[in-house]
mmCIF file of C-alpha atoms in Angstrom:
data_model
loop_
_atom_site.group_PDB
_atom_site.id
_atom_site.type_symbol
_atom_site.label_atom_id
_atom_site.label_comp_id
_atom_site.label_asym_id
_atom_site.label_seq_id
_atom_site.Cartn_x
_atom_site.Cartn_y
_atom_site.Cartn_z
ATOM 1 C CA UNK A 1171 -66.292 -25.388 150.313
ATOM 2 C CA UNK A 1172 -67.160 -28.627 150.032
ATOM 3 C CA UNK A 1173 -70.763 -29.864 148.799
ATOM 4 C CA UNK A 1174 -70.339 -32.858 150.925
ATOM 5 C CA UNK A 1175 -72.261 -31.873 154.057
ATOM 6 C CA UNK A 1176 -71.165 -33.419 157.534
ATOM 7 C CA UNK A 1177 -73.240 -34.678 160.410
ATOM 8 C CA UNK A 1178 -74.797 -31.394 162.246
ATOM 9 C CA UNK A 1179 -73.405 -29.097 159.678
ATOM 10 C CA UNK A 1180 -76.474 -26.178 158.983
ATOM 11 C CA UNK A 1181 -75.476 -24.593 155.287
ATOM 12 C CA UNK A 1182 -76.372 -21.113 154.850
ATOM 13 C CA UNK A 1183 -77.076 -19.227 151.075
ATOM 14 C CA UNK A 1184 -77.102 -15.437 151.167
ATOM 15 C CA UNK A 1185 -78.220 -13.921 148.227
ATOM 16 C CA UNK A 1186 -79.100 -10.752 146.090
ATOM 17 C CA UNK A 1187 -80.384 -10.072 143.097
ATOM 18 C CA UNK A 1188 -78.265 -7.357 140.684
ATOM 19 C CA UNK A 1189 -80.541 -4.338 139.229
ATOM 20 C CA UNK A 1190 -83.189 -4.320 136.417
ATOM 21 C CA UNK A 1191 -82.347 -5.741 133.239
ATOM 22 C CA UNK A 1192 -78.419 -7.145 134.805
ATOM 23 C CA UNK A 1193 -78.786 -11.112 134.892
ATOM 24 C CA UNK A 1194 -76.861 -11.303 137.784
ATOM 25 C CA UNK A 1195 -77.336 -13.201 140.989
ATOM 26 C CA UNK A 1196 -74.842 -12.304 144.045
ATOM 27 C CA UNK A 1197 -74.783 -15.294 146.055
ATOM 28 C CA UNK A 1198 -72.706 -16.892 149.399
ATOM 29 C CA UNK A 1199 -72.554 -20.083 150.520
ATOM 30 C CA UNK A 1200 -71.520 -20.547 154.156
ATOM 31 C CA UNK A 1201 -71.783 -24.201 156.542
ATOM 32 C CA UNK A 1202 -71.128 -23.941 160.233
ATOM 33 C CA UNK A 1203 -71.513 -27.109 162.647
ATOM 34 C CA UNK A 1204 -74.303 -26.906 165.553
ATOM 35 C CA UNK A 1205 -72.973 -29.586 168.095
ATOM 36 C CA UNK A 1206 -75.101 -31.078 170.955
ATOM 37 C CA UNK A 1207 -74.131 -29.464 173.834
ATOM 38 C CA UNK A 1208 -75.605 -27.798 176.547
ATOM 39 C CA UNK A 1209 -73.545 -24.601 175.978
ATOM 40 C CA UNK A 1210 -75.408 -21.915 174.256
ATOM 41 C CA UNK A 1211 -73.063 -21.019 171.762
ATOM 42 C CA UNK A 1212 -72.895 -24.288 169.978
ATOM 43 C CA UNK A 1213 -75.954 -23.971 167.996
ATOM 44 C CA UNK A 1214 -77.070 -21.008 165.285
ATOM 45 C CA UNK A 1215 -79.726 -18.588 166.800
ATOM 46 C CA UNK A 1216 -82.516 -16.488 165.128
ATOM 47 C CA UNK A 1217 -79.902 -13.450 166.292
ATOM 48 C CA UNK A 1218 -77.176 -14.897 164.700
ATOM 49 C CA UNK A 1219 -78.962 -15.267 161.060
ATOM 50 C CA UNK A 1220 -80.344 -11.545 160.964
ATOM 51 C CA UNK A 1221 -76.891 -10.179 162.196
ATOM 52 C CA UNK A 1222 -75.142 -12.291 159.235
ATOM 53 C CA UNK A 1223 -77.614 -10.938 156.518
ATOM 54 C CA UNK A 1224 -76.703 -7.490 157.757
ATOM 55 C CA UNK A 1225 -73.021 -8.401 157.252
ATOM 56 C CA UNK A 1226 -73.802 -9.604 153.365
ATOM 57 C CA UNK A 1227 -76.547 -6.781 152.872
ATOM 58 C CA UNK A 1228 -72.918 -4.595 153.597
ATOM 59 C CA UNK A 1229 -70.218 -6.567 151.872
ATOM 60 C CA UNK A 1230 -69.053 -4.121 149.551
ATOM 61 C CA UNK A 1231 -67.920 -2.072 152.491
ATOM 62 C CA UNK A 1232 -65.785 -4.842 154.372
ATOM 63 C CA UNK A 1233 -63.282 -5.634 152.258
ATOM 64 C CA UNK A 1234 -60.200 -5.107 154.405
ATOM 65 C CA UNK A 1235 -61.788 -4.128 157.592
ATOM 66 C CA UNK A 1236 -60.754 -5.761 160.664
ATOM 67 C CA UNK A 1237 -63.520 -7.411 162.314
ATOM 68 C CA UNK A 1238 -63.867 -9.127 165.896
ATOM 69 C CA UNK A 1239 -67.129 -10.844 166.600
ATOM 70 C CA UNK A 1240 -67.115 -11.814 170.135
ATOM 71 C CA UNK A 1241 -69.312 -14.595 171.777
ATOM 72 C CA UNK A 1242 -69.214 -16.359 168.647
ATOM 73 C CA UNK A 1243 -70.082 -19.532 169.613
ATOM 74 C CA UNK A 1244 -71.188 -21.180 165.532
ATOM 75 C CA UNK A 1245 -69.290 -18.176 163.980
ATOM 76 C CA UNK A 1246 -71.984 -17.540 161.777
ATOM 77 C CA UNK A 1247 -71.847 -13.615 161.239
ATOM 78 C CA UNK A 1248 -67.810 -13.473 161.421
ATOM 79 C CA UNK A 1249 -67.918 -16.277 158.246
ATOM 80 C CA UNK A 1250 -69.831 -14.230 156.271
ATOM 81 C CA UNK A 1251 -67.703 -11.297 156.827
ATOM 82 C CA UNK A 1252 -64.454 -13.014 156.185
ATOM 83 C CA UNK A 1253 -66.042 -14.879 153.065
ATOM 84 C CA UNK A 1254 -67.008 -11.010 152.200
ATOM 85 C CA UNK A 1255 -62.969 -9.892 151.965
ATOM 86 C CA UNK A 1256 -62.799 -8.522 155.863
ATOM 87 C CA UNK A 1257 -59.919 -9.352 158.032
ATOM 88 C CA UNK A 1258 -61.873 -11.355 160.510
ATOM 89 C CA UNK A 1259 -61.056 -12.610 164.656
ATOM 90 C CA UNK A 1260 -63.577 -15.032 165.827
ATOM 91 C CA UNK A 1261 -63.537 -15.101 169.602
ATOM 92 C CA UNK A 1262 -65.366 -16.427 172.825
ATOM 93 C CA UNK A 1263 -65.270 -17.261 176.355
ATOM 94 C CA UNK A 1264 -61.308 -18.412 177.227
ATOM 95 C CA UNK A 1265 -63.387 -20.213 179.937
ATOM 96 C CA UNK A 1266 -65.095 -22.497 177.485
ATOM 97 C CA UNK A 1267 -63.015 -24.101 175.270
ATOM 98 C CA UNK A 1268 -65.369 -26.441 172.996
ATOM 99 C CA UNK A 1269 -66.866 -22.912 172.002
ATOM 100 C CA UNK A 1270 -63.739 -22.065 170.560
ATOM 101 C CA UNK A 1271 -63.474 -25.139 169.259
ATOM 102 C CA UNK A 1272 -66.524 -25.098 167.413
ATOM 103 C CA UNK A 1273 -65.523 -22.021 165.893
ATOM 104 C CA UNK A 1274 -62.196 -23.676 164.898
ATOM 105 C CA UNK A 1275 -63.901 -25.868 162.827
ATOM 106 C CA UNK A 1276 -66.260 -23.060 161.387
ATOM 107 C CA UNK A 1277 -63.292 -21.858 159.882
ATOM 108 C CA UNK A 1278 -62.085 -25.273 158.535
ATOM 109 C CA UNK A 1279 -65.405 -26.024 156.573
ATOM 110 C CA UNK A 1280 -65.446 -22.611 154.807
ATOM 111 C CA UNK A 1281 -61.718 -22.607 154.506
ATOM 112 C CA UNK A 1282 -60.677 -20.185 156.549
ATOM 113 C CA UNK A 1283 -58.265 -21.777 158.748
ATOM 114 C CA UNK A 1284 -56.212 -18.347 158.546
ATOM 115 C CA UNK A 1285 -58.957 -17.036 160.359
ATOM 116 C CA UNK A 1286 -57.535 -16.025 164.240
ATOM 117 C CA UNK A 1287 -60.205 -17.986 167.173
ATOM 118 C CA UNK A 1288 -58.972 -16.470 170.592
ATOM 119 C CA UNK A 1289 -60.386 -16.394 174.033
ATOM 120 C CA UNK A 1290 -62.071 -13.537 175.334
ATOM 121 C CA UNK A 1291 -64.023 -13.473 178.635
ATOM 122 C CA UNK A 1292 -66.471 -10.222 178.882
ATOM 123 C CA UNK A 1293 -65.410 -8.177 181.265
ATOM 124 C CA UNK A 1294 -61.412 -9.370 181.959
ATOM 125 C CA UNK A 1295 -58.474 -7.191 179.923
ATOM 126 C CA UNK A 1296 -56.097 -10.061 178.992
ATOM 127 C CA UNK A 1297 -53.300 -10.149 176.905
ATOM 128 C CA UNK A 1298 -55.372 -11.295 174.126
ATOM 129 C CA UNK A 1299 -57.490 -8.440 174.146
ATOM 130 C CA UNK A 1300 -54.818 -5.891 174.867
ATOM 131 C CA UNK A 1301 -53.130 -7.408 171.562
ATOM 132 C CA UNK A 1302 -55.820 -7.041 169.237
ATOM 133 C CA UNK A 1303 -55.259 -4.737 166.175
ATOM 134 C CA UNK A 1304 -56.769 -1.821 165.285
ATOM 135 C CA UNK A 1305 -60.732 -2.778 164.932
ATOM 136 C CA UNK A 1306 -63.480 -1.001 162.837
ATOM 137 C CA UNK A 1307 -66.272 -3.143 163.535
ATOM 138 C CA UNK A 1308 -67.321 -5.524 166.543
ATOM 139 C CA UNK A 1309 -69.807 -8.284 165.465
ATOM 140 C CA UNK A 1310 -71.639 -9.686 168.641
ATOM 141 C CA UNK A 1311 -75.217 -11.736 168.093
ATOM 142 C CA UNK A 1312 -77.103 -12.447 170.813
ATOM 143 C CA UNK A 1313 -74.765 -11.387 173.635
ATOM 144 C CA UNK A 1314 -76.717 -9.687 176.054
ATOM 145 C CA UNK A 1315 -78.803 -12.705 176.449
ATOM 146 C CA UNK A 1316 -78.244 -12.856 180.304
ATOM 147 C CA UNK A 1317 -78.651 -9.599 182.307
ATOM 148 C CA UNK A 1318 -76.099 -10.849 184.323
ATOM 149 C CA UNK A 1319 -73.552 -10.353 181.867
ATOM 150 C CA UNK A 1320 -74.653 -7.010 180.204
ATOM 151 C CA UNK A 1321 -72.484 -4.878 182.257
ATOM 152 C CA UNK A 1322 -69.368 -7.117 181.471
ATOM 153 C CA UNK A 1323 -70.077 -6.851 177.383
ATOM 154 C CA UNK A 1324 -70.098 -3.261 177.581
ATOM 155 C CA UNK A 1325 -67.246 -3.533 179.555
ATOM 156 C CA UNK A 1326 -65.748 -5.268 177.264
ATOM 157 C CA UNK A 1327 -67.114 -3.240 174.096
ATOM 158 C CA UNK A 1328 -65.862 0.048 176.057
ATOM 159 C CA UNK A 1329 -62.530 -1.016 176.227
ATOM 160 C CA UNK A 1330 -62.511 -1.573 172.732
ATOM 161 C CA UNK A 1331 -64.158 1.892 171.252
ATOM 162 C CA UNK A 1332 -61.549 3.929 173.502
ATOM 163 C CA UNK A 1333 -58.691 2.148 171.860
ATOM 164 C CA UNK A 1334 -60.594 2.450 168.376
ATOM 165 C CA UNK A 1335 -63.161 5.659 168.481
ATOM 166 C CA UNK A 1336 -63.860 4.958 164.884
ATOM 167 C CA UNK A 1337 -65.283 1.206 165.928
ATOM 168 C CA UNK A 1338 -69.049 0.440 165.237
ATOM 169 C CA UNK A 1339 -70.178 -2.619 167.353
ATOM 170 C CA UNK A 1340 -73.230 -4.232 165.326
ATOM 171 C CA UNK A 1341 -75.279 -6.532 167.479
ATOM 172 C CA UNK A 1342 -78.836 -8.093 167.081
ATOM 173 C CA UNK A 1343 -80.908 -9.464 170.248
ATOM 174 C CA UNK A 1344 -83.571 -11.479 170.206
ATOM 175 C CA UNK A 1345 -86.999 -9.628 172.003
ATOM 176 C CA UNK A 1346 -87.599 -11.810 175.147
ATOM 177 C CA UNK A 1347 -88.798 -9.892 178.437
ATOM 178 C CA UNK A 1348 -90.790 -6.468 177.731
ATOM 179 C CA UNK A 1349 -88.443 -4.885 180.318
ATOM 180 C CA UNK A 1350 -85.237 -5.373 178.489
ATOM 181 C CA UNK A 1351 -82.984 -2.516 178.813
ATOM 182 C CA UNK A 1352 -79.298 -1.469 178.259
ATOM 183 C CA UNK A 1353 -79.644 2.265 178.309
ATOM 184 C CA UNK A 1354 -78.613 2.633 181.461
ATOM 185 C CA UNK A 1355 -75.734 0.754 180.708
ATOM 186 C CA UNK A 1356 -75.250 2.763 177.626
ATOM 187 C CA UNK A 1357 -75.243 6.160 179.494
ATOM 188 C CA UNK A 1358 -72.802 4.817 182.588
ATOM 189 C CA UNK A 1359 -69.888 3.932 179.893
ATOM 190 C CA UNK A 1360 -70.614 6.946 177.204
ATOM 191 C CA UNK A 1361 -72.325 4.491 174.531
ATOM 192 C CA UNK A 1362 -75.208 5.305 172.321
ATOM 193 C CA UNK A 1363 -77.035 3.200 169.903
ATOM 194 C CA UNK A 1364 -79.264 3.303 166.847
ATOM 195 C CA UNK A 1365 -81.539 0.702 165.779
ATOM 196 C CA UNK A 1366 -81.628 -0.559 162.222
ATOM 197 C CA UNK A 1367 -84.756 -1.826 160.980
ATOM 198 C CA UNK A 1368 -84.940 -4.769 159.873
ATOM 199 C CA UNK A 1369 -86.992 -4.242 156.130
ATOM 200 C CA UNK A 1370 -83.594 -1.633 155.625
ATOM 201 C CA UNK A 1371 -81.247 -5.055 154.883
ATOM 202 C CA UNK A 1372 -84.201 -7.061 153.920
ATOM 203 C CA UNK A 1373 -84.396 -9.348 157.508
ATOM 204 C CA UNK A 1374 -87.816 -8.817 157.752
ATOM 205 C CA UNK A 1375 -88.957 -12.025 156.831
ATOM 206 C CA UNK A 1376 -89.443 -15.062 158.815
ATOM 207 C CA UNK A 1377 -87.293 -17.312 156.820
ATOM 208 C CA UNK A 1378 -83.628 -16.188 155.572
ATOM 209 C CA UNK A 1379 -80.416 -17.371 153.909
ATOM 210 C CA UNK A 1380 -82.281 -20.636 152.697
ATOM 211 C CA UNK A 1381 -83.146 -21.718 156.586
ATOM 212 C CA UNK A 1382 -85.916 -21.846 158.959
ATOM 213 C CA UNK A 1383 -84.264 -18.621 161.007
ATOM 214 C CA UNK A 1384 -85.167 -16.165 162.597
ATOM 215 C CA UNK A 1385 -88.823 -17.703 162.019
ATOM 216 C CA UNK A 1386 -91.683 -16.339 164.301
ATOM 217 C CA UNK A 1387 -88.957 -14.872 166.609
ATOM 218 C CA UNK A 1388 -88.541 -10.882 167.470
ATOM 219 C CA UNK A 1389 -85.182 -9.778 166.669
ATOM 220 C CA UNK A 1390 -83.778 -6.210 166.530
ATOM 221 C CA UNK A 1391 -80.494 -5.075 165.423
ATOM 222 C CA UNK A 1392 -78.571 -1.872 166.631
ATOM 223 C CA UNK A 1393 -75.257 -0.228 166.340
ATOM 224 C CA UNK A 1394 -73.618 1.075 169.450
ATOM 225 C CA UNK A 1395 -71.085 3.453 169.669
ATOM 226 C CA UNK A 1396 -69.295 5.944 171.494
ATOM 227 C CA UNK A 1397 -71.592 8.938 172.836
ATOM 228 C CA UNK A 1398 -69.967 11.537 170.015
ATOM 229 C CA UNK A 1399 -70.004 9.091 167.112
ATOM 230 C CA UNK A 1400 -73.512 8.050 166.514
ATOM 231 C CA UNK A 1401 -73.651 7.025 162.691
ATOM 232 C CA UNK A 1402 -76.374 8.146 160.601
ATOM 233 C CA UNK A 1403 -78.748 5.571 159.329
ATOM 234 C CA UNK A 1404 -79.765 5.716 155.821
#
């Protein structure tokens, strides 16, 4: 990548320190552009930082894993996971293009322009969903943002886990009403989730990956997955 950084570009350093007495510093630099716009998914949310320090905190198990992060808007956690050795799909809304734009050019800066962006509308079985490979893990950060569209995710996310039974769909959300609830939701299409605590990947911290994000900001993270294949948290 580049060290030359453009106009709107937010640059992103996720790294670990190797055991006791190894002198050894595993580090990732990722840039993705935030673009004034008034569509959500142009800029990098608190959500978006904690879900890609889960992905590093779990690189050595994504090499070769095929990955879809959906809503991506910035592209932030799907980066990190392609920059980790995963076979990564970037996707949003077919029904707003300069989101898929944006994470066009995600892909360019880190050079990843083999990287698949397609259009995926929550909630509608197009071709391009009907077409995707064999997934193991959906990314999504900050998705079920607007109630409206929480029955249409897990429509969405559904569809996906019956085709792949085996698929984990990692997601972080960002604590903003005290009567936020999916389990309903979870029940009606035979999903379950776990939450992940935060200290587990070391997100518990106001600032991470060398930015000002998540900052003061609640964010959980969870994995949801089909009723009879709840994973175990360690």
């Amino acid at each position: 990548m580049s060290s030359a950084r453009r106009p709107g570009e937010k640059r992103f350093v996720f790294a670990e320190e190797g055991p006791l007495r190894v002198c050894r510093v595993e580090w990732l630099e990722v840039a993705v552009p935030e673009v004034p716009d008034p569509q959500y998914g142009m800029y990098v949310w608190p959500c978006a930082v904690v879900l890609a320090q889960y992905v590093w905190y779990s690189r050595n198990t994504l090499r070769g894993k095929t990955i879809l992060e959906i809503g991506a808007g910035a592209g932030l956690p799907g980066i990190v996971a392609a920059k980790c050795g995963a076979n990564v799909t970037l996707s949003d809304s077919a029904e707003i293009p300069n989101c898929l734009d944006n994470c066009r050019l995600s892909c360019q800066i880190n050079n990843l322009e083999d990287v698949p962006v397609i259009g995926l509308t929550w909630g509608q079985i197009s071709p391009d969903l009907v077409l995707l490979p064999q997934i193991d893990i959906i990314l999504g950060s900050d998705v079920f943002y607007d109630t409206e569209d929480f029955e249409n995710i897990l429509t969405t996310v559904f569809y996906l886990i019956r085709k792949n039974p085996h698929a984990l769909f990692w997601t972080t959300y960002q604590e903003r009403c005290a009567d936020w609830s999916i389990e309903s939701l979870l029940y009606k299409w035979n999903l379950k989730c776990v939450h992940i605590p935060l200290e587990t990947f070391k997100a518990d911290e106001e600032f991470l990956a060398g930015s000002n994000l998540p900052g003061s900001h609640s964010v959980h993270m969870m994995i949801i997955t089909l009723e009879t294949n709840i994973p175990s948290v360690t």
